[in-house]
PDB file of C-alpha atoms in Angstrom:
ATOM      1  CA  UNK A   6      34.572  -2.625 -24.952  1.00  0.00           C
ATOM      2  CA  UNK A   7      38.002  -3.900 -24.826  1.00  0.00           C
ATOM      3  CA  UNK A   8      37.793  -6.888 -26.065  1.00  0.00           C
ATOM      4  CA  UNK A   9      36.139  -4.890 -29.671  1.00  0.00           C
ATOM      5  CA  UNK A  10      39.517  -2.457 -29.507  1.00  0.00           C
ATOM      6  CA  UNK A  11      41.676  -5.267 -29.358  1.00  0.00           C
ATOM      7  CA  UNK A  12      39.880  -7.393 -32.030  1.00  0.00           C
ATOM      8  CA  UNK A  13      39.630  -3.961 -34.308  1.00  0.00           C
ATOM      9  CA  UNK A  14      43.378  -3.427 -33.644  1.00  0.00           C
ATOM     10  CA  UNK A  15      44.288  -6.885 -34.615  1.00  0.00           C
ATOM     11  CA  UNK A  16      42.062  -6.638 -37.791  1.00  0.00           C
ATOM     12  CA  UNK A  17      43.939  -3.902 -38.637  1.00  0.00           C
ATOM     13  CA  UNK A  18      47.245  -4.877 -37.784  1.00  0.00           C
ATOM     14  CA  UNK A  19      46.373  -8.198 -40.188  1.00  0.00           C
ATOM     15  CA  UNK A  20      44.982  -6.209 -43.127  1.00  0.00           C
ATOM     16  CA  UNK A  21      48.328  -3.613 -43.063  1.00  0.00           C
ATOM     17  CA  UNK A  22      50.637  -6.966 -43.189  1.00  0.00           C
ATOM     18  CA  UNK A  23      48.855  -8.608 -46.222  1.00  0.00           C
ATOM     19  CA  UNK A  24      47.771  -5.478 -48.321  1.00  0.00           C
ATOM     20  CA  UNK A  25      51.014  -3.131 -47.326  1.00  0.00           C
ATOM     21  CA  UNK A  26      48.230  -0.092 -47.334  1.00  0.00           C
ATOM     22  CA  UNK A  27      46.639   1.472 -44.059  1.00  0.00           C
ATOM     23  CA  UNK A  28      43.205   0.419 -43.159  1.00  0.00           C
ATOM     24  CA  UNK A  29      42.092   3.875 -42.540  1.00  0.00           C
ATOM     25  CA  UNK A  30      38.658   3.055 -41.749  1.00  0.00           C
ATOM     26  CA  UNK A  31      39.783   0.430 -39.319  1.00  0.00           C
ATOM     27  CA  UNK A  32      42.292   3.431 -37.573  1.00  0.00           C
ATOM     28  CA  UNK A  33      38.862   6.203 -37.823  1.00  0.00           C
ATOM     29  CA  UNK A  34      37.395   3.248 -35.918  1.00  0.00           C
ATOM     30  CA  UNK A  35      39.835   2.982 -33.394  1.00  0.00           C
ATOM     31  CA  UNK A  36      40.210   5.846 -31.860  1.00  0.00           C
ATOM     32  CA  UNK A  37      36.214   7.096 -32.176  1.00  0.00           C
ATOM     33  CA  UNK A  38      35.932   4.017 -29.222  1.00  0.00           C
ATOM     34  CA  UNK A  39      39.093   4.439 -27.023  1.00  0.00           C
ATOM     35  CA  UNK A  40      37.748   7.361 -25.359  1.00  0.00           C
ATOM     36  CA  UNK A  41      34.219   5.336 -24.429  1.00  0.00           C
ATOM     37  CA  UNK A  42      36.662   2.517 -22.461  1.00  0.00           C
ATOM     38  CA  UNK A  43      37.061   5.619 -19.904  1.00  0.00           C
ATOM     39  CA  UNK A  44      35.324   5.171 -16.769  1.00  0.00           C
ATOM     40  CA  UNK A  45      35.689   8.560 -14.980  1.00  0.00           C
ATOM     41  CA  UNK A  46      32.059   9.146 -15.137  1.00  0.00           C
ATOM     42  CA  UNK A  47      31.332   5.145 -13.621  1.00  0.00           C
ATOM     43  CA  UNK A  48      33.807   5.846 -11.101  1.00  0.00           C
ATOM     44  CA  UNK A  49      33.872   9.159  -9.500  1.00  0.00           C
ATOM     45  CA  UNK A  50      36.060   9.943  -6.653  1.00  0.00           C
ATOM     46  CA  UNK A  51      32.748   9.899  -4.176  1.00  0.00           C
ATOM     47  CA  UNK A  52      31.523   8.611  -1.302  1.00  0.00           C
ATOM     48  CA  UNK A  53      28.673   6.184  -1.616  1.00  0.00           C
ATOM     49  CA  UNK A  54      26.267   5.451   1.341  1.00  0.00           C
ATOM     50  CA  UNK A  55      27.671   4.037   4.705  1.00  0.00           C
ATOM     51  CA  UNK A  56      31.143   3.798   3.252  1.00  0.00           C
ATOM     52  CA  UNK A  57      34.282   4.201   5.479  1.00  0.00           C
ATOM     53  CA  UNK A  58      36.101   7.320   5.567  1.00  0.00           C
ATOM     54  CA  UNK A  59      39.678   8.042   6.593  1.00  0.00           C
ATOM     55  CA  UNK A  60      39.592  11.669   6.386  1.00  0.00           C
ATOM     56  CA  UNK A  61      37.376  12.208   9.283  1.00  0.00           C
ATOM     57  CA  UNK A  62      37.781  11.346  13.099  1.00  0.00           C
ATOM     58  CA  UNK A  63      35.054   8.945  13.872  1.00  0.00           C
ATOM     59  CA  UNK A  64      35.378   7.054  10.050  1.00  0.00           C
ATOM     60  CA  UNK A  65      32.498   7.955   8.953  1.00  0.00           C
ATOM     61  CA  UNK A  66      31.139   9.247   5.966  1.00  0.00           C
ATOM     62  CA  UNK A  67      27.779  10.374   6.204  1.00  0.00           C
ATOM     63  CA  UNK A  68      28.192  13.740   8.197  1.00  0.00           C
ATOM     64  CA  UNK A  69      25.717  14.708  10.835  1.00  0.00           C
ATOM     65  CA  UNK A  70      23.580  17.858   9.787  1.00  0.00           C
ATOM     66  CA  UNK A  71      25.037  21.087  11.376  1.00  0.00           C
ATOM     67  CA  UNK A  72      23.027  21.596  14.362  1.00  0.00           C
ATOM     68  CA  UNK A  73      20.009  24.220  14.033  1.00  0.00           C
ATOM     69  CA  UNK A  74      20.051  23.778   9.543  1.00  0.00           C
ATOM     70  CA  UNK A  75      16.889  22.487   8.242  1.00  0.00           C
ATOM     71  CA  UNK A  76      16.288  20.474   5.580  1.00  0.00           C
ATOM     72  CA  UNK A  77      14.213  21.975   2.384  1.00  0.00           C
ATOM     73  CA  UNK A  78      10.493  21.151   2.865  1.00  0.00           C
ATOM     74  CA  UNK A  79      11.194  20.359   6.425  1.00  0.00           C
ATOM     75  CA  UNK A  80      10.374  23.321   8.614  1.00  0.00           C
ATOM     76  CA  UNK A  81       7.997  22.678  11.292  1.00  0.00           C
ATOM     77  CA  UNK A  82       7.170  25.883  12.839  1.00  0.00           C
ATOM     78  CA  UNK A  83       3.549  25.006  13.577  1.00  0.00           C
ATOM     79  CA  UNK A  84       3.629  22.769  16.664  1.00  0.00           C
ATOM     80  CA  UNK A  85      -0.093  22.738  16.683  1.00  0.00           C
ATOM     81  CA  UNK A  86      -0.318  20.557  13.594  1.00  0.00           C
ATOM     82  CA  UNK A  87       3.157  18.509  13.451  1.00  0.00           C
ATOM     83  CA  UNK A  88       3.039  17.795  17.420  1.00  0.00           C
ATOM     84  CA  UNK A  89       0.217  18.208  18.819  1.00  0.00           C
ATOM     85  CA  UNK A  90       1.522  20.593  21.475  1.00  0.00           C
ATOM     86  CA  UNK A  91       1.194  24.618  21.827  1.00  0.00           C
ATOM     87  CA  UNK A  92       4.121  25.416  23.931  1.00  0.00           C
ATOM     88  CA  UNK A  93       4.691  21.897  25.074  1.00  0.00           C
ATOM     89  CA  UNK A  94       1.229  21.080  26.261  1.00  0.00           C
ATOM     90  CA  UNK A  95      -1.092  18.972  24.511  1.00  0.00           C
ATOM     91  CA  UNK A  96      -3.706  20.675  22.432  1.00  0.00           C
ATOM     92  CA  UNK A  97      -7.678  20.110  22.987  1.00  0.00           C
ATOM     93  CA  UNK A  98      -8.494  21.382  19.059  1.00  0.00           C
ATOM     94  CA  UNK A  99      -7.658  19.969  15.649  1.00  0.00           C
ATOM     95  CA  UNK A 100      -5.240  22.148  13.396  1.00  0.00           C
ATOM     96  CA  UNK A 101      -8.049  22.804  10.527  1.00  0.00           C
ATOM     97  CA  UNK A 102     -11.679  22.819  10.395  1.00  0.00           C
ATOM     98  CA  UNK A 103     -13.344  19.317  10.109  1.00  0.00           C
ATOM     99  CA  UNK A 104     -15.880  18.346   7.281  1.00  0.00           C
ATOM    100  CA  UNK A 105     -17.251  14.768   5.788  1.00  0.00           C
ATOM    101  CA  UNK A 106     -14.403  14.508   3.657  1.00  0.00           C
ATOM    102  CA  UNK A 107     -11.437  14.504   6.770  1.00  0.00           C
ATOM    103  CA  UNK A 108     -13.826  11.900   9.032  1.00  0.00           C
ATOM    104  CA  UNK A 109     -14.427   9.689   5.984  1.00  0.00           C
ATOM    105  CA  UNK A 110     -10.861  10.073   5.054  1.00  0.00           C
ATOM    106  CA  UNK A 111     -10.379   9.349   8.952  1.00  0.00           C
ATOM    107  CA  UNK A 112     -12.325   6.011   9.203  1.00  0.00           C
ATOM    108  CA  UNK A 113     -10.632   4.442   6.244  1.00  0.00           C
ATOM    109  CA  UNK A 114      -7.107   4.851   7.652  1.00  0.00           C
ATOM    110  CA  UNK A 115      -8.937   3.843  11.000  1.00  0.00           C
ATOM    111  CA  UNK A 116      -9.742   0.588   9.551  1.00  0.00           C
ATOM    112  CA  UNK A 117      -6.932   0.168   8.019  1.00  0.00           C
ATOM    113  CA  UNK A 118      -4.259   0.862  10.807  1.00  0.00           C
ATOM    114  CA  UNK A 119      -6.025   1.134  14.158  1.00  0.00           C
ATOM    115  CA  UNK A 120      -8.800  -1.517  13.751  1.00  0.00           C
ATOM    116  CA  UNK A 121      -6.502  -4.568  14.072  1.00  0.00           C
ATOM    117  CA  UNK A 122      -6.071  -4.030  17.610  1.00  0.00           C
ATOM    118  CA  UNK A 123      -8.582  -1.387  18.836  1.00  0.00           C
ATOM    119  CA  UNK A 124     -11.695  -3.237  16.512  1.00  0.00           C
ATOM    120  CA  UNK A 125     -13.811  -1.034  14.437  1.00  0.00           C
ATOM    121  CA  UNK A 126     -16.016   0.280  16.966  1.00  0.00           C
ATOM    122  CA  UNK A 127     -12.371   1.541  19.718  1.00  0.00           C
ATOM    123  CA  UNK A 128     -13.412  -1.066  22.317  1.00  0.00           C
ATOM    124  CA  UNK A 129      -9.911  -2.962  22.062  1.00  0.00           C
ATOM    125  CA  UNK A 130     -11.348  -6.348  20.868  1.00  0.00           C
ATOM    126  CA  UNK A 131      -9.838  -6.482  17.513  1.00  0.00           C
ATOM    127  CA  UNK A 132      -8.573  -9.521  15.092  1.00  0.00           C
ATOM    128  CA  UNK A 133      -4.487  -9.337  16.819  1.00  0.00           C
ATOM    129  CA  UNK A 134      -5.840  -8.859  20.108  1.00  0.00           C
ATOM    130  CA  UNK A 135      -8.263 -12.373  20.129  1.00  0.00           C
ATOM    131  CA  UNK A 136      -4.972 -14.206  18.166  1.00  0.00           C
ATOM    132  CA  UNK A 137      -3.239 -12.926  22.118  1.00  0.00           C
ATOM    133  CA  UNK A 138      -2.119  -9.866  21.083  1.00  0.00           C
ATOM    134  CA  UNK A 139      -2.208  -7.377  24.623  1.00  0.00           C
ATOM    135  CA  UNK A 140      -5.510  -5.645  25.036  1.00  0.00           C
ATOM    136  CA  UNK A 141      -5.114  -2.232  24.488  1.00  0.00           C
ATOM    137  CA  UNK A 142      -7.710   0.201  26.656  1.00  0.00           C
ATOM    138  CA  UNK A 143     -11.178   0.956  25.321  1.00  0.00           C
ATOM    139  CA  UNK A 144     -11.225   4.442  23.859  1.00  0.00           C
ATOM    140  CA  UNK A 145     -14.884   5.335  25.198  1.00  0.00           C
ATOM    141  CA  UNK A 146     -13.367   5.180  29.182  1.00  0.00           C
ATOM    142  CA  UNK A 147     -13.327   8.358  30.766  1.00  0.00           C
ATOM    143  CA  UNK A 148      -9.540   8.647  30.622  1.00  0.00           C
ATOM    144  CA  UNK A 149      -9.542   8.181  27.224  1.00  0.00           C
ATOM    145  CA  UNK A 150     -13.071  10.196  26.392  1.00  0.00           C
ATOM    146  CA  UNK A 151     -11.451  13.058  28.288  1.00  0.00           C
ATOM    147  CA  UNK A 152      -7.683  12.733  26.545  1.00  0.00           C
ATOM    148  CA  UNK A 153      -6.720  16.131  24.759  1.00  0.00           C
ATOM    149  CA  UNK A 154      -6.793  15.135  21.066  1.00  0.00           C
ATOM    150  CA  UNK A 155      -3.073  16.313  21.240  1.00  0.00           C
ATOM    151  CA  UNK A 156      -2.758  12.951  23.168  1.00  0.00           C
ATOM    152  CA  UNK A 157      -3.702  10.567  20.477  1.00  0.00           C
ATOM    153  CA  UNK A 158      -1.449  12.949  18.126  1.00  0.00           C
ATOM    154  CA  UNK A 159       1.583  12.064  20.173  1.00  0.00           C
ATOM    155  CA  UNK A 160       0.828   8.567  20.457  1.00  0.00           C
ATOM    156  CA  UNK A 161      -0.006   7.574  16.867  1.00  0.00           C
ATOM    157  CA  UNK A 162       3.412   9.545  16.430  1.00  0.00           C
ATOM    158  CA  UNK A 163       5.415   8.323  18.580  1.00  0.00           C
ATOM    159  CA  UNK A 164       4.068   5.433  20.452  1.00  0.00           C
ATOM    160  CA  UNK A 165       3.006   4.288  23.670  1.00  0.00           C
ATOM    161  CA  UNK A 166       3.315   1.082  25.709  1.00  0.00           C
ATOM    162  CA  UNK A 167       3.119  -2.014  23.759  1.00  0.00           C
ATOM    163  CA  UNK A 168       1.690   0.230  20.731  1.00  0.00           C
ATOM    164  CA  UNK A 169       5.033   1.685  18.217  1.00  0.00           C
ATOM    165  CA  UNK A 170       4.829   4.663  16.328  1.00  0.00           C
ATOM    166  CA  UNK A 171       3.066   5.244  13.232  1.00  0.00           C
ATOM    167  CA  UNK A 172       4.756   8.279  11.674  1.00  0.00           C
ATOM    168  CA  UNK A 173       6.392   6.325   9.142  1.00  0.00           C
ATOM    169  CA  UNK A 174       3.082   4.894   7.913  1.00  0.00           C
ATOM    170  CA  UNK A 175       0.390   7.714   8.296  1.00  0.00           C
ATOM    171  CA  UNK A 176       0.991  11.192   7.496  1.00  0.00           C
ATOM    172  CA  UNK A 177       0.419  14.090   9.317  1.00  0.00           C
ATOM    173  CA  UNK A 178      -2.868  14.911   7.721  1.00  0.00           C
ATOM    174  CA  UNK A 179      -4.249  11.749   7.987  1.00  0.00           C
ATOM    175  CA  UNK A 180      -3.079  11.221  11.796  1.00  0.00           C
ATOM    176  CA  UNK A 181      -5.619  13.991  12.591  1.00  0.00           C
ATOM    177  CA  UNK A 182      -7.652  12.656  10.418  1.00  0.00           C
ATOM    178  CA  UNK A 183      -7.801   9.555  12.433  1.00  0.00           C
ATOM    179  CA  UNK A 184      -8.187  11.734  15.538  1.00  0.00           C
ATOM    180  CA  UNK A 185     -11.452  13.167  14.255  1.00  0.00           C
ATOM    181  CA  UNK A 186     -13.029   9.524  13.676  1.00  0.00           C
ATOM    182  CA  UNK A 187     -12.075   8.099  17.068  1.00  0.00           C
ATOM    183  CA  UNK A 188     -13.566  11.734  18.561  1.00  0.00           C
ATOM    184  CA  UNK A 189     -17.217  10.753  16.164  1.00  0.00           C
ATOM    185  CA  UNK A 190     -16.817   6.929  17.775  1.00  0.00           C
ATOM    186  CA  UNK A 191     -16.469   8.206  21.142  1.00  0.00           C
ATOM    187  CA  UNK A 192     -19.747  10.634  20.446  1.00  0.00           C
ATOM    188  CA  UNK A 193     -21.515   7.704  19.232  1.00  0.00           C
ATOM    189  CA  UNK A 194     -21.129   5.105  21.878  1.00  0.00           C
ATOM    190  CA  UNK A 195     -21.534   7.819  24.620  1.00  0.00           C
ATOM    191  CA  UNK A 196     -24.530  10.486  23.004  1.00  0.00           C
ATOM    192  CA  UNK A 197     -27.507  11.463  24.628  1.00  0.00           C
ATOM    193  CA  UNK A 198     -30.607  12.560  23.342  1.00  0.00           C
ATOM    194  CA  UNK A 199     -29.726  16.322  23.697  1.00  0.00           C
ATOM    195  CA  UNK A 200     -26.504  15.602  21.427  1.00  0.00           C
ATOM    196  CA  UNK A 201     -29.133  15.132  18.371  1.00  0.00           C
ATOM    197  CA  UNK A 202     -30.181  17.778  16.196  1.00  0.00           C
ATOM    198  CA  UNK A 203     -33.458  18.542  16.537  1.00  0.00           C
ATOM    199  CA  UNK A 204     -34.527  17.660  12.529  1.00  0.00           C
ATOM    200  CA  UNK A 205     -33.266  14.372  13.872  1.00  0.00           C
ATOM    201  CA  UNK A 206     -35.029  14.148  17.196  1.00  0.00           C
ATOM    202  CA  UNK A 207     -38.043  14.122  15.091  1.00  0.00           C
ATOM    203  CA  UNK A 208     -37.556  11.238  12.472  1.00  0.00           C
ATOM    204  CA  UNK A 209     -36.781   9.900  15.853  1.00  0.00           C
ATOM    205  CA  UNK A 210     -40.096  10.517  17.134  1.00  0.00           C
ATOM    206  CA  UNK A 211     -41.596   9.516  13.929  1.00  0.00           C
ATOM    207  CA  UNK A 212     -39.927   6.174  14.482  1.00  0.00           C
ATOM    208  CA  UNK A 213     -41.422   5.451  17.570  1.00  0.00           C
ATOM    209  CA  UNK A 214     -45.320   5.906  16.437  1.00  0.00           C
ATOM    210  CA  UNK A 215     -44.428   3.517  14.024  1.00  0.00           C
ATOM    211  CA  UNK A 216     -43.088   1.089  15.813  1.00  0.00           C
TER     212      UNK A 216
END
């Protein structure tokens, strides 16, 4: 932008020494652009991100949030569904109701996240795990069968052992929806005959006599 002031003024300058009359276009010209060379609204007195500050006593910055504010969006009164707790102890019952859509929902991001190392049926044996990975624990052992579902809430949020946190890559909603499909796996690889409906017992049955 400079560099067109200058070669405007210099036009100008020229034409005024070999015609002896003003250039008025060329002065219109010249002072519609000086105000654009301004760069107040490039470079505001700011801080940007991370940068050093000498105003404050530890040089930094970014300030810490004032203890006890909450950010818009953020509040988290409802430790059932964000923790998995009820005054701190880990619940035994999912947040909502469940239905096809949350355990569908559930197996995809199952598949997606959990299946590497626990395999696709929660026996432990998946892809990472036969490359050397540690074995983590089947999910249909007692412990594990017996776990409060608050306890696969905390650790899909915030790790455990070997295993980091997911929080970052599954949401809330779909961490319980996870819950719910390794609760239907667990059903499946440890059901009885009384856990079947009875319209099912009989296509069962039905089964059989063909066989």
């Amino acid at each position: 932008m400079s560099k067109f002031v200058n070669r405007v003024a210099r036009v100008s300058r020229r034409r005024l020494t070999q015609t002896g009359r003003p250039r008025y276009f060329a002065l219109i010209l010249l002072f519609l652009f000086l105000p654009a060379c301004r760069q107040d609204m490039h470079d505001q007195a700011k801080y940007e991100a991370l940068e050093h500050s000498s105003f404050f006593g530890d040089q930094r910055s970014s300030r810490t949030p004032v203890e006890g504010t909450i950010a818009r969006g953020q509040l988290r009164e409802d430790t059932h569904y964000y923790e998995g707790k009820v005054a701190n102890q880990l619940v035994h019952t999912f947040p909502m109701e469940l239905n096809d859509k949350i355990l569908q929902r559930g197996q995809q991001r199952y598949n997606i996240f959990c299946a590497p190392c626990h395999d696709q049926t929660g026996s432990g044996i998946g892809m990472v795990v036969k490359r050397g990975f540690k074995r983590p624990p089947s999910m249909h052992i007692d412990r594990l069968r017996e776990a409060p579902v608050g306890h696969y809430f905390d650790v899909i949020t915030n790790g455990f052992g070997v295993m980091s946190s997911y929080s970052d890559q599954v949401p809330v909603d779909d961490r319980w929806a996870i819950i719910a499909y390794i609760r239907a796996l667990q059903l499946s690889q440890n059901a009885t005959l009384a856990d079947v409906p009875d319209q099912e017992k009989a296509k069962l049955e039905a089964s059989k006599g063909v066989q």
